[in-house]
mmCIF file of C-alpha atoms and ligand atoms in Angstrom:
data_model
loop_
_atom_site.group_PDB
_atom_site.id
_atom_site.type_symbol
_atom_site.label_atom_id
_atom_site.label_comp_id
_atom_site.label_asym_id
_atom_site.label_seq_id
_atom_site.Cartn_x
_atom_site.Cartn_y
_atom_site.Cartn_z
ATOM 1 C CA MET T 712 -59.276 16.716 84.368
ATOM 2 C CA ASN T 713 -58.513 13.627 86.547
ATOM 3 C CA ARG T 714 -59.612 9.981 86.588
ATOM 4 C CA GLU T 715 -62.585 10.746 89.109
ATOM 5 C CA ALA T 716 -63.961 13.476 86.787
ATOM 6 C CA CYS T 717 -63.828 10.801 83.966
ATOM 7 C CA ALA T 718 -65.692 8.386 86.215
ATOM 8 C CA GLU T 719 -68.305 11.083 86.866
ATOM 9 C CA LEU T 720 -68.684 11.582 83.056
ATOM 10 C CA ASP T 721 -69.388 7.827 82.905
ATOM 11 C CA ARG T 722 -72.050 8.008 85.667
ATOM 12 C CA GLN T 723 -73.854 10.742 83.727
ATOM 13 C CA ASP T 724 -73.537 9.052 80.363
ATOM 14 C CA PRO T 725 -76.941 7.976 79.041
ATOM 15 C CA LEU T 726 -75.258 5.343 76.753
ATOM 16 C CA ALA T 727 -73.285 3.795 79.725
ATOM 17 C CA PRO T 728 -75.776 0.851 80.232
ATOM 18 C CA TRP T 729 -74.961 -0.535 76.815
ATOM 19 C CA ARG T 730 -71.499 -1.584 77.880
ATOM 20 C CA ASP T 731 -73.065 -4.456 79.788
ATOM 21 C CA ARG T 732 -74.432 -5.915 76.553
ATOM 22 C CA PHE T 733 -70.951 -6.489 75.238
ATOM 23 C CA GLU T 734 -68.128 -8.924 76.232
ATOM 24 C CA VAL T 735 -65.257 -6.623 77.070
ATOM 25 C CA PRO T 736 -62.450 -8.622 78.773
ATOM 26 C CA GLU T 737 -61.406 -7.638 82.241
ATOM 27 C CA GLY T 738 -58.266 -5.507 82.414
ATOM 28 C CA VAL T 739 -58.496 -4.544 78.721
ATOM 29 C CA VAL T 740 -59.044 -1.042 77.421
ATOM 30 C CA TYR T 741 -60.314 -1.863 74.005
ATOM 31 C CA LEU T 742 -59.867 1.018 71.452
ATOM 32 C CA ASP T 743 -59.988 -0.945 68.284
ATOM 33 C CA GLY T 744 -63.744 -1.195 67.676
ATOM 34 C CA ASN T 745 -63.157 0.602 64.386
ATOM 35 C CA SER T 746 -61.369 -2.385 63.132
ATOM 36 C CA LEU T 747 -63.226 -5.321 64.920
ATOM 37 C CA GLY T 748 -66.258 -4.405 66.928
ATOM 38 C CA ALA T 749 -66.656 -6.085 70.402
ATOM 39 C CA LEU T 750 -68.857 -9.235 70.784
ATOM 40 C CA PRO T 751 -72.463 -8.471 71.776
ATOM 41 C CA LYS T 752 -73.474 -11.047 74.554
ATOM 42 C CA ALA T 753 -76.673 -11.700 72.632
ATOM 43 C CA THR T 754 -74.615 -13.007 69.673
ATOM 44 C CA SER T 755 -73.570 -16.209 71.403
ATOM 45 C CA THR T 756 -77.073 -17.075 72.488
ATOM 46 C CA GLN T 757 -78.397 -16.271 69.034
ATOM 47 C CA LEU T 758 -75.796 -18.339 67.117
ATOM 48 C CA ALA T 759 -76.329 -21.295 69.459
ATOM 49 C CA ARG T 760 -80.044 -21.035 68.721
ATOM 50 C CA VAL T 761 -79.542 -20.811 64.947
ATOM 51 C CA LEU T 762 -77.063 -23.716 65.036
ATOM 52 C CA ARG T 763 -79.283 -26.083 67.112
ATOM 53 C CA ASP T 764 -82.788 -25.198 65.977
ATOM 54 C CA GLU T 765 -82.493 -23.747 62.509
ATOM 55 C CA TRP T 766 -79.528 -25.777 61.156
ATOM 56 C CA GLY T 767 -79.563 -28.861 63.363
ATOM 57 C CA THR T 768 -83.235 -29.593 63.500
ATOM 58 C CA GLY T 769 -84.755 -27.457 60.671
ATOM 59 C CA LEU T 770 -82.100 -28.549 58.113
ATOM 60 C CA ILE T 771 -82.945 -27.447 54.640
ATOM 61 C CA ARG T 772 -86.463 -26.509 55.674
ATOM 62 C CA SER T 773 -85.076 -23.443 57.357
ATOM 63 C CA TRP T 774 -84.459 -21.666 54.091
ATOM 64 C CA ASP T 775 -88.109 -20.889 54.300
ATOM 65 C CA ALA T 776 -89.236 -21.695 57.803
ATOM 66 C CA ALA T 777 -86.413 -19.639 59.457
ATOM 67 C CA HIS T 778 -86.458 -17.125 56.688
ATOM 68 C CA TRP T 779 -82.918 -17.762 55.703
ATOM 69 C CA ILE T 780 -83.845 -16.962 52.082
ATOM 70 C CA ASP T 781 -84.678 -13.206 52.874
ATOM 71 C CA ALA T 782 -81.825 -12.669 55.256
ATOM 72 C CA PRO T 783 -79.829 -10.450 52.888
ATOM 73 C CA GLN T 784 -82.764 -8.162 52.168
ATOM 74 C CA ARG T 785 -84.039 -8.232 55.766
ATOM 75 C CA VAL T 786 -80.649 -7.368 57.355
ATOM 76 C CA GLY T 787 -79.954 -4.843 54.458
ATOM 77 C CA GLY T 788 -83.314 -3.263 55.233
ATOM 78 C CA LYS T 789 -82.306 -2.747 58.872
ATOM 79 C CA ILE T 790 -78.876 -1.292 57.983
ATOM 80 C CA ALA T 791 -80.651 1.035 55.644
ATOM 81 C CA ARG T 792 -82.279 2.766 58.704
ATOM 82 C CA LEU T 793 -78.761 3.475 60.034
ATOM 83 C CA ILE T 794 -77.553 5.170 56.807
ATOM 84 C CA GLY T 795 -80.516 7.225 55.690
ATOM 85 C CA ALA T 796 -81.682 4.823 52.961
ATOM 86 C CA GLU T 797 -84.912 3.068 52.180
ATOM 87 C CA ALA T 798 -85.230 -0.614 53.220
ATOM 88 C CA ASP T 799 -85.398 -1.766 49.528
ATOM 89 C CA GLU T 800 -82.211 0.076 48.568
ATOM 90 C CA VAL T 801 -79.741 -1.897 50.836
ATOM 91 C CA VAL T 802 -78.786 -5.542 50.832
ATOM 92 C CA ALA T 803 -76.258 -7.412 53.101
ATOM 93 C CA ALA T 804 -73.876 -9.498 51.088
ATOM 94 C CA ASP T 805 -70.368 -10.453 50.322
ATOM 95 C CA SER T 806 -67.451 -8.424 51.495
ATOM 96 C CA THR T 807 -66.890 -4.690 51.161
ATOM 97 C CA SER T 808 -64.295 -5.357 48.510
ATOM 98 C CA VAL T 809 -66.464 -7.470 46.332
ATOM 99 C CA ASN T 810 -69.318 -5.105 46.685
ATOM 100 C CA LEU T 811 -67.150 -2.338 45.542
ATOM 101 C CA PHE T 812 -66.139 -4.319 42.540
ATOM 102 C CA LYS T 813 -69.846 -4.951 41.617
ATOM 103 C CA LEU T 814 -70.795 -1.316 41.980
ATOM 104 C CA LEU T 815 -67.708 0.228 40.222
ATOM 105 C CA ALA T 816 -68.202 -2.157 37.310
ATOM 106 C CA ALA T 817 -71.822 -1.307 37.011
ATOM 107 C CA ALA T 818 -71.068 2.401 37.135
ATOM 108 C CA LEU T 819 -68.486 2.167 34.341
ATOM 109 C CA ARG T 820 -70.935 0.158 32.197
ATOM 110 C CA LEU T 821 -73.762 2.793 32.775
ATOM 111 C CA ARG T 822 -71.357 5.558 31.549
ATOM 112 C CA PRO T 823 -69.412 4.045 28.531
ATOM 113 C CA GLU T 824 -68.381 7.360 27.244
ATOM 114 C CA ARG T 825 -66.560 8.234 30.503
ATOM 115 C CA PRO T 826 -63.322 6.402 31.186
ATOM 116 C CA VAL T 827 -62.431 7.699 34.700
ATOM 117 C CA ILE T 828 -62.814 6.310 38.069
ATOM 118 C CA LEU T 829 -61.851 9.248 40.478
ATOM 119 C CA THR T 830 -60.725 8.634 44.023
ATOM 120 C CA GLU T 831 -58.482 9.960 46.649
ATOM 121 C CA ALA T 832 -54.717 8.950 46.575
ATOM 122 C CA THR T 833 -54.904 7.973 50.287
ATOM 123 C CA ASN T 834 -58.176 6.071 50.062
ATOM 124 C CA PHE T 835 -58.300 2.678 51.864
ATOM 125 C CA PRO T 836 -56.048 0.159 49.968
ATOM 126 C CA THR T 837 -58.883 -2.208 48.936
ATOM 127 C CA ASP T 838 -60.811 0.661 47.418
ATOM 128 C CA ARG T 839 -57.917 1.595 45.321
ATOM 129 C CA TYR T 840 -56.802 -1.953 44.545
ATOM 130 C CA ILE T 841 -60.292 -3.008 43.458
ATOM 131 C CA ALA T 842 -60.536 -0.092 41.092
ATOM 132 C CA GLU T 843 -57.103 -0.808 39.753
ATOM 133 C CA GLY T 844 -58.056 -4.469 39.185
ATOM 134 C CA LEU T 845 -61.278 -3.503 37.320
ATOM 135 C CA VAL T 846 -59.470 -0.960 35.129
ATOM 136 C CA ASP T 847 -56.885 -3.708 34.310
ATOM 137 C CA LEU T 848 -59.662 -6.235 33.537
ATOM 138 C CA LEU T 849 -61.195 -3.715 31.009
ATOM 139 C CA GLY T 850 -57.989 -3.830 29.039
ATOM 140 C CA GLY T 851 -56.840 -0.272 28.835
ATOM 141 C CA THR T 852 -59.975 1.509 27.990
ATOM 142 C CA HIS T 853 -60.321 3.092 31.491
ATOM 143 C CA GLU T 854 -58.326 4.883 34.065
ATOM 144 C CA LEU T 855 -58.055 5.135 37.787
ATOM 145 C CA ARG T 856 -57.341 8.714 38.681
ATOM 146 C CA LEU T 857 -55.829 9.279 42.132
ATOM 147 C CA VAL T 858 -55.726 12.812 43.488
ATOM 148 C CA ASP T 859 -55.150 14.610 46.737
ATOM 149 C CA ARG T 860 -58.110 15.282 49.059
ATOM 150 C CA ASP T 861 -58.172 18.932 48.271
ATOM 151 C CA ASP T 862 -58.181 18.497 44.579
ATOM 152 C CA LEU T 863 -61.084 16.181 44.293
ATOM 153 C CA THR T 864 -63.664 18.797 43.107
ATOM 154 C CA GLN T 865 -61.304 20.262 40.514
ATOM 155 C CA ALA T 866 -60.372 16.769 39.163
ATOM 156 C CA LEU T 867 -64.079 16.084 38.301
ATOM 157 C CA ASP T 868 -64.713 16.575 34.646
ATOM 158 C CA ASP T 869 -66.842 15.170 31.807
ATOM 159 C CA GLY T 870 -64.662 12.078 31.614
ATOM 160 C CA THR T 871 -65.534 11.000 35.211
ATOM 161 C CA ALA T 872 -67.878 8.087 35.440
ATOM 162 C CA VAL T 873 -67.753 7.739 39.137
ATOM 163 C CA LEU T 874 -66.278 9.496 42.238
ATOM 164 C CA ALA T 875 -65.567 6.894 44.759
ATOM 165 C CA LEU T 876 -64.684 7.969 48.188
ATOM 166 C CA THR T 877 -64.559 6.713 51.841
ATOM 167 C CA HIS T 878 -66.723 8.989 53.924
ATOM 168 C CA VAL T 879 -64.627 8.720 57.086
ATOM 169 C CA ASP T 880 -60.865 8.304 56.350
ATOM 170 C CA TYR T 881 -59.566 5.076 57.861
ATOM 171 C CA ALA T 882 -56.262 6.644 58.767
ATOM 172 C CA SER T 883 -56.993 10.228 59.860
ATOM 173 C CA ALA T 884 -60.748 9.993 60.610
ATOM 174 C CA ALA T 885 -61.389 13.114 58.481
ATOM 175 C CA VAL T 886 -64.942 13.286 57.473
ATOM 176 C CA HIS T 887 -65.880 14.170 53.824
ATOM 177 C CA ASP T 888 -68.825 16.512 53.124
ATOM 178 C CA MET T 889 -71.023 13.985 51.514
ATOM 179 C CA PRO T 890 -73.758 16.247 50.186
ATOM 180 C CA ALA T 891 -71.312 18.684 48.652
ATOM 181 C CA LEU T 892 -69.097 16.193 46.994
ATOM 182 C CA THR T 893 -72.091 14.235 45.671
ATOM 183 C CA GLU T 894 -73.454 17.428 44.250
ATOM 184 C CA ALA T 895 -70.175 18.274 42.585
ATOM 185 C CA ALA T 896 -70.036 14.832 41.046
ATOM 186 C CA HIS T 897 -73.614 15.185 39.800
ATOM 187 C CA ARG T 898 -72.904 18.644 38.373
ATOM 188 C CA CYS T 899 -70.435 17.029 35.931
ATOM 189 C CA GLY T 900 -72.629 14.000 35.235
ATOM 190 C CA ALA T 901 -70.613 11.497 37.315
ATOM 191 C CA LEU T 902 -72.093 9.079 39.904
ATOM 192 C CA ALA T 903 -71.047 9.258 43.623
ATOM 193 C CA LEU T 904 -70.129 6.097 45.397
ATOM 194 C CA TRP T 905 -69.470 6.228 49.184
ATOM 195 C CA ASP T 906 -67.663 3.663 51.327
ATOM 196 C CA LEU T 907 -69.173 3.828 54.748
ATOM 197 C CA SER T 908 -66.974 1.237 56.448
ATOM 198 C CA HIS T 909 -65.867 3.758 59.215
ATOM 199 C CA SER T 910 -69.198 5.654 59.298
ATOM 200 C CA ALA T 911 -72.098 3.447 60.011
ATOM 201 C CA GLY T 912 -72.364 3.193 63.902
ATOM 202 C CA ALA T 913 -69.867 6.027 64.222
ATOM 203 C CA VAL T 914 -71.325 9.185 62.425
ATOM 204 C CA PRO T 915 -74.775 9.730 61.310
ATOM 205 C CA VAL T 916 -75.096 9.163 57.508
ATOM 206 C CA ASP T 917 -77.989 10.358 55.262
ATOM 207 C CA LEU T 918 -77.477 8.761 51.766
ATOM 208 C CA ASN T 919 -80.917 9.755 50.578
ATOM 209 C CA GLY T 920 -80.627 13.336 51.934
ATOM 210 C CA SER T 921 -77.254 13.556 50.230
ATOM 211 C CA GLN T 922 -78.575 12.303 46.921
ATOM 212 C CA ALA T 923 -75.905 9.567 46.996
ATOM 213 C CA ASP T 924 -76.099 7.156 44.117
ATOM 214 C CA LEU T 925 -74.146 4.063 45.495
ATOM 215 C CA ALA T 926 -72.689 2.943 48.665
ATOM 216 C CA VAL T 927 -70.869 0.028 50.317
ATOM 217 C CA GLY T 928 -69.913 -0.548 54.021
ATOM 218 C CA CYS T 929 -68.491 -3.006 56.438
ATOM 219 C CA GLY T 930 -70.277 -5.231 58.987
ATOM 220 C CA TYR T 931 -67.542 -6.011 61.398
ATOM 221 C CA LYS T 932 -66.383 -2.596 62.577
ATOM 222 C CA TYR T 933 -68.765 -0.286 64.560
ATOM 223 C CA LEU T 934 -71.730 -2.581 63.623
ATOM 224 C CA ASN T 935 -70.335 -5.410 65.652
ATOM 225 C CA GLY T 936 -71.162 -8.153 63.172
ATOM 226 C CA GLY T 937 -68.169 -10.306 63.938
ATOM 227 C CA PRO T 938 -64.890 -11.040 62.078
ATOM 228 C CA GLY T 939 -65.529 -11.222 58.406
ATOM 229 C CA ALA T 940 -69.251 -10.303 58.853
ATOM 230 C CA PRO T 941 -71.235 -9.719 55.528
ATOM 231 C CA ALA T 942 -70.889 -6.291 54.078
ATOM 232 C CA TYR T 943 -73.647 -4.174 52.634
ATOM 233 C CA LEU T 944 -74.388 -2.419 49.456
ATOM 234 C CA TYR T 945 -76.682 0.452 48.564
ATOM 235 C CA VAL T 946 -78.175 1.375 45.188
ATOM 236 C CA ALA T 947 -80.456 4.414 45.102
ATOM 237 C CA ARG T 948 -83.779 3.384 43.851
ATOM 238 C CA ARG T 949 -83.579 5.656 40.793
ATOM 239 C CA TRP T 950 -80.708 3.537 39.495
ATOM 240 C CA GLN T 951 -81.886 0.056 40.323
ATOM 241 C CA ASP T 952 -83.395 -0.759 36.939
ATOM 242 C CA ALA T 953 -80.445 0.708 34.949
ATOM 243 C CA LEU T 954 -77.452 -0.917 36.795
ATOM 244 C CA ARG T 955 -76.459 -4.563 36.478
ATOM 245 C CA SER T 956 -74.120 -6.510 38.597
ATOM 246 C CA PRO T 957 -71.117 -8.015 36.787
ATOM 247 C CA LEU T 958 -71.363 -11.038 39.121
ATOM 248 C CA SER T 959 -74.505 -12.496 37.724
ATOM 249 C CA GLY T 960 -74.881 -15.356 40.109
ATOM 250 C CA TRP T 961 -78.074 -17.367 40.683
ATOM 251 C CA MET T 962 -78.927 -15.682 43.866
ATOM 252 C CA GLY T 963 -79.463 -12.430 41.975
ATOM 253 C CA HIS T 964 -81.640 -14.153 39.427
ATOM 254 C CA ALA T 965 -85.185 -13.074 38.856
ATOM 255 C CA ASP T 966 -86.246 -16.718 39.593
ATOM 256 C CA PRO T 967 -83.431 -18.477 41.312
ATOM 257 C CA PHE T 968 -85.262 -21.769 41.691
ATOM 258 C CA ALA T 969 -86.511 -21.927 38.177
ATOM 259 C CA PHE T 970 -83.055 -22.998 37.085
ATOM 260 C CA GLU T 971 -83.521 -21.235 33.820
ATOM 261 C CA ALA T 972 -81.008 -21.590 30.928
ATOM 262 C CA ARG T 973 -80.055 -17.798 30.926
ATOM 263 C CA TYR T 974 -79.472 -15.131 33.536
ATOM 264 C CA ARG T 975 -82.205 -12.581 34.115
ATOM 265 C CA PRO T 976 -81.448 -9.977 36.796
ATOM 266 C CA ALA T 977 -83.966 -9.825 39.693
ATOM 267 C CA PRO T 978 -85.883 -6.647 40.000
ATOM 268 C CA GLY T 979 -84.719 -4.157 42.682
ATOM 269 C CA ILE T 980 -81.896 -4.552 45.136
ATOM 270 C CA SER T 981 -81.922 -8.396 45.032
ATOM 271 C CA ARG T 982 -79.993 -8.573 41.705
ATOM 272 C CA TRP T 983 -76.909 -7.494 43.691
ATOM 273 C CA LEU T 984 -76.695 -10.928 45.444
ATOM 274 C CA ALA T 985 -74.267 -13.231 43.829
ATOM 275 C CA GLY T 986 -74.201 -16.601 45.638
ATOM 276 C CA THR T 987 -75.570 -18.235 48.756
ATOM 277 C CA PRO T 988 -75.006 -16.012 51.837
ATOM 278 C CA SER T 989 -73.392 -17.315 55.038
ATOM 279 C CA ILE T 990 -76.383 -17.666 57.210
ATOM 280 C CA LEU T 991 -74.287 -18.012 60.516
ATOM 281 C CA ALA T 992 -72.434 -14.761 59.722
ATOM 282 C CA MET T 993 -75.668 -13.130 58.753
ATOM 283 C CA ALA T 994 -77.183 -14.038 62.084
ATOM 284 C CA ALA T 995 -74.308 -12.652 64.039
ATOM 285 C CA LEU T 996 -74.436 -9.326 62.000
ATOM 286 C CA GLU T 997 -78.121 -9.095 62.609
ATOM 287 C CA VAL T 998 -77.673 -8.998 66.376
ATOM 288 C CA GLY T 999 -75.165 -6.235 66.087
ATOM 289 C CA VAL T 1000 -77.518 -4.249 63.773
ATOM 290 C CA ASP T 1001 -80.550 -4.837 66.041
ATOM 291 C CA ILE T 1002 -78.604 -3.356 68.895
ATOM 292 C CA TRP T 1003 -77.816 -0.208 66.740
ATOM 293 C CA LEU T 1004 -81.531 0.240 65.878
ATOM 294 C CA GLN T 1005 -82.284 0.769 69.644
ATOM 295 C CA VAL T 1006 -79.575 3.387 69.936
ATOM 296 C CA ASP T 1007 -80.103 7.122 69.397
ATOM 297 C CA GLN T 1008 -77.471 7.814 66.758
ATOM 298 C CA GLN T 1009 -77.154 11.401 67.639
ATOM 299 C CA ALA T 1010 -76.366 10.421 71.248
ATOM 300 C CA ALA T 1011 -73.809 8.002 70.084
ATOM 301 C CA ARG T 1012 -72.190 10.610 67.770
ATOM 302 C CA HIS T 1013 -72.158 13.108 70.673
ATOM 303 C CA LYS T 1014 -70.469 10.601 72.927
ATOM 304 C CA SER T 1015 -67.860 9.412 70.470
ATOM 305 C CA GLN T 1016 -66.972 13.050 69.699
ATOM 306 C CA ALA T 1017 -66.590 13.850 73.418
ATOM 307 C CA LEU T 1018 -64.409 10.694 73.962
ATOM 308 C CA GLY T 1019 -62.139 11.855 71.087
ATOM 309 C CA ASP T 1020 -62.031 15.546 72.285
ATOM 310 C CA LEU T 1021 -61.081 14.349 75.807
ATOM 311 C CA PHE T 1022 -58.373 11.968 74.410
ATOM 312 C CA ILE T 1023 -56.939 14.969 72.278
ATOM 313 C CA GLN T 1024 -57.064 17.178 75.333
ATOM 314 C CA LEU T 1025 -55.075 14.688 77.447
ATOM 315 C CA LEU T 1026 -52.501 14.182 74.724
ATOM 316 C CA ASP T 1027 -52.097 17.911 74.331
ATOM 317 C CA SER T 1028 -50.862 18.125 77.906
ATOM 318 C CA LEU T 1029 -48.030 15.658 77.121
ATOM 319 C CA ILE T 1030 -45.619 18.180 75.673
ATOM 320 C CA GLY T 1031 -42.121 17.280 74.391
ATOM 321 C CA LEU T 1032 -43.039 13.580 73.705
ATOM 322 C CA ASP T 1033 -43.065 13.750 69.884
ATOM 323 C CA LEU T 1034 -46.758 13.137 69.593
ATOM 324 C CA GLU T 1035 -48.636 14.665 66.744
ATOM 325 C CA ILE T 1036 -52.369 14.530 66.414
ATOM 326 C CA VAL T 1037 -53.163 13.625 62.746
ATOM 327 C CA SER T 1038 -56.979 13.740 63.074
ATOM 328 C CA PRO T 1039 -59.080 16.817 62.777
ATOM 329 C CA ARG T 1040 -59.278 18.661 66.117
ATOM 330 C CA GLN T 1041 -62.742 19.887 65.327
ATOM 331 C CA GLY T 1042 -65.087 17.118 66.623
ATOM 332 C CA ASP T 1043 -67.659 17.579 63.797
ATOM 333 C CA ARG T 1044 -64.976 16.928 61.137
ATOM 334 C CA ARG T 1045 -63.691 13.821 62.740
ATOM 335 C CA GLY T 1046 -65.063 10.280 62.723
ATOM 336 C CA SER T 1047 -64.902 8.081 65.729
ATOM 337 C CA HIS T 1048 -61.257 7.476 66.113
ATOM 338 C CA VAL T 1049 -58.159 9.648 66.764
ATOM 339 C CA SER T 1050 -54.855 9.091 65.063
ATOM 340 C CA VAL T 1051 -51.506 10.045 66.494
ATOM 341 C CA ARG T 1052 -48.195 10.211 64.804
ATOM 342 C CA HIS T 1053 -45.016 9.293 66.620
ATOM 343 C CA PRO T 1054 -41.587 8.178 65.214
ATOM 344 C CA GLN T 1055 -41.673 4.779 67.057
ATOM 345 C CA ALA T 1056 -45.510 4.347 66.644
ATOM 346 C CA SER T 1057 -45.082 0.691 65.881
ATOM 347 C CA SER T 1058 -43.184 -0.313 68.966
ATOM 348 C CA VAL T 1059 -45.029 2.101 71.203
ATOM 349 C CA MET T 1060 -48.331 0.411 70.125
ATOM 350 C CA GLU T 1061 -46.792 -3.020 70.719
ATOM 351 C CA THR T 1062 -46.097 -1.978 74.321
ATOM 352 C CA LEU T 1063 -49.485 -0.432 74.682
ATOM 353 C CA ASN T 1064 -51.127 -3.731 73.422
ATOM 354 C CA ARG T 1065 -48.904 -5.779 75.932
ATOM 355 C CA GLU T 1066 -50.023 -3.587 78.740
ATOM 356 C CA GLY T 1067 -53.778 -4.048 77.932
ATOM 357 C CA VAL T 1068 -54.520 -0.966 75.790
ATOM 358 C CA ILE T 1069 -55.543 -2.170 72.417
ATOM 359 C CA GLY T 1070 -55.335 0.351 69.620
ATOM 360 C CA ASP T 1071 -53.667 -0.347 66.299
ATOM 361 C CA PHE T 1072 -50.718 0.728 64.093
ATOM 362 C CA ARG T 1073 -50.939 1.954 60.556
ATOM 363 C CA PRO T 1074 -47.623 2.441 58.649
ATOM 364 C CA PRO T 1075 -45.514 4.237 58.586
ATOM 365 C CA ASP T 1076 -45.856 6.021 61.902
ATOM 366 C CA VAL T 1077 -49.557 6.249 62.920
ATOM 367 C CA MET T 1078 -51.346 4.820 66.041
ATOM 368 C CA ARG T 1079 -55.225 4.673 65.858
ATOM 369 C CA PHE T 1080 -57.374 4.740 68.893
ATOM 370 C CA GLY T 1081 -60.955 3.951 68.133
ATOM 371 C CA PHE T 1082 -63.958 5.063 70.382
ATOM 372 C CA ALA T 1083 -67.055 2.888 70.137
ATOM 373 C CA ALA T 1084 -69.801 4.796 71.783
ATOM 374 C CA LEU T 1085 -71.608 1.709 73.103
ATOM 375 C CA TYR T 1086 -68.685 0.247 75.151
ATOM 376 C CA THR T 1087 -65.884 2.794 75.571
ATOM 377 C CA ARG T 1088 -65.952 4.668 78.841
ATOM 378 C CA TYR T 1089 -64.430 8.040 79.753
ATOM 379 C CA VAL T 1090 -62.098 6.293 82.207
ATOM 380 C CA ASP T 1091 -60.949 4.124 79.352
ATOM 381 C CA ILE T 1092 -59.745 7.276 77.637
ATOM 382 C CA TRP T 1093 -57.986 8.384 80.739
ATOM 383 C CA ASP T 1094 -56.329 5.014 81.325
ATOM 384 C CA ALA T 1095 -55.160 4.843 77.660
ATOM 385 C CA ALA T 1096 -53.745 8.327 77.725
ATOM 386 C CA SER T 1097 -51.997 7.812 81.091
ATOM 387 C CA ARG T 1098 -50.443 4.442 79.863
ATOM 388 C CA LEU T 1099 -49.284 6.008 76.632
ATOM 389 C CA ALA T 1100 -47.657 8.891 78.711
ATOM 390 C CA GLN T 1101 -45.898 6.480 81.011
ATOM 391 C CA ILE T 1102 -44.457 4.497 78.075
ATOM 392 C CA LEU T 1103 -43.194 7.595 76.364
ATOM 393 C CA HIS T 1104 -41.738 8.995 79.552
ATOM 394 C CA ARG T 1105 -39.897 5.695 80.076
ATOM 395 C CA ARG T 1106 -38.516 5.775 76.605
ATOM 396 C CA THR T 1107 -37.371 9.421 76.874
ATOM 397 C CA GLU T 1108 -35.782 8.575 80.318
ATOM 398 C CA ALA T 1109 -33.963 5.612 78.806
ATOM 399 C CA ILE T 1110 -32.617 7.688 75.907
ATOM 400 C CA ARG T 1111 -31.469 10.356 78.295
ATOM 401 C CA THR T 1112 -29.737 7.809 80.661
ATOM 402 C CA ARG T 1113 -27.943 6.399 77.490
ATOM 403 C CA ALA T 1114 -26.913 9.811 76.504
ATOM 404 C CA VAL T 1115 -25.201 10.680 79.856
ATOM 405 C CA SER T 1116 -23.571 7.395 80.459
HETATM 406 C C1 PLP M 1096 -62.487 -1.884 56.676
HETATM 407 C C2 PLP M 1096 -62.630 -1.303 55.336
HETATM 408 C C3 PLP M 1096 -62.854 -2.080 54.171
HETATM 409 C C4 PLP M 1096 -62.867 -3.717 54.396
HETATM 410 O O1 PLP M 1096 -62.974 -4.367 53.187
HETATM 411 P P1 PLP M 1096 -63.130 -6.027 53.251
HETATM 412 O O2 PLP M 1096 -63.510 -6.371 51.860
HETATM 413 O O3 PLP M 1096 -64.184 -6.341 54.289
HETATM 414 O O4 PLP M 1096 -61.863 -6.544 53.723
HETATM 415 C C5 PLP M 1096 -63.010 -1.519 52.943
HETATM 416 N N1 PLP M 1096 -63.023 -0.193 52.815
HETATM 417 C C6 PLP M 1096 -62.751 0.527 53.905
HETATM 418 C C7 PLP M 1096 -62.776 2.090 53.762
HETATM 419 C C8 PLP M 1096 -62.628 0.077 55.135
HETATM 420 O O5 PLP M 1096 -62.266 0.784 56.258
#
């Protein structure tokens, strides 16, 4: 493999034209779309239009005239198509953390005789913290059980109310078997809640096909919705009447503009709205989602897997540099990023960032490199691996020089 061979792969890549639809700064190899997706060029135009016409001119009339009022359901319905759900099972709202709180609380209320939220000990921090806070709020009646990845199925029992997992692990990119774990949860009478933050826009997801009960996910990563974009929430149709949101805000009321004395939950997915959504943020998210709706998800998956395979292959040739691949080597068991362990991961990543290769660092010793199929090129993988090799060689050289002097 050499750089020219990578350039040839780019020329043959059916998704290559999409890169032009994003702002990717000159001289930057951006491998952090798994943390903050790049800016679609169309977002600037769309936001300028929403500001000028809808807010500036339309003012309050835009709630109806510009369909602001339906934005959470409309954008949710579009996201549904990316995650194997029906349009009326998804709503775009709040943050992933808040949506997790709403759904976990609802799941516990549905299963009062079952005290346990079961999750993985290494699940993303907010997923654990939110569950911890909820258990604390309930005053000692419930328990958050944290177990190792391999012990999840065994740990399920008739005390489990909900199995809450992140589909693609934020640290290692390992992918859970969603249908199998959902079925295991159902066999013992628990609900299955999936966090899709690192999945939507990275790996194909089939919530309905997996019989998943509940899900949440993030709008600003692979979906390119912008920093702090609204998140989304899924409730399978079969649970929509039985589950209630603990955040019984007016936007989730059956008749928000009747200003009734008491709360009555809206029918369907709308009851999961709490307060007024950020229309500007929603407009940006919709641009990102609209792009994804035009992309063949299998082709995107194929490409991000190939990018990851190439990166692993290039790193494998760097022997004696203390690098350890943390992510699964098998492409179909890995999401859209590759994590690498190194004793000085933090300062190596700092140097990489300074030299224009942007990935990120996760304590204690992991560097993450994310491959967004719509704007990452094969030559970017080559350049990132070469730069990493140079930095590590320089360090080894410096240590050796110090040792002999
Ligand atoms: C990114 C991410 C979140 C983000 O939560 P916010 O509420 O948006 O800060 C949650 N869960 C997982 C697994 C994530 O990767």
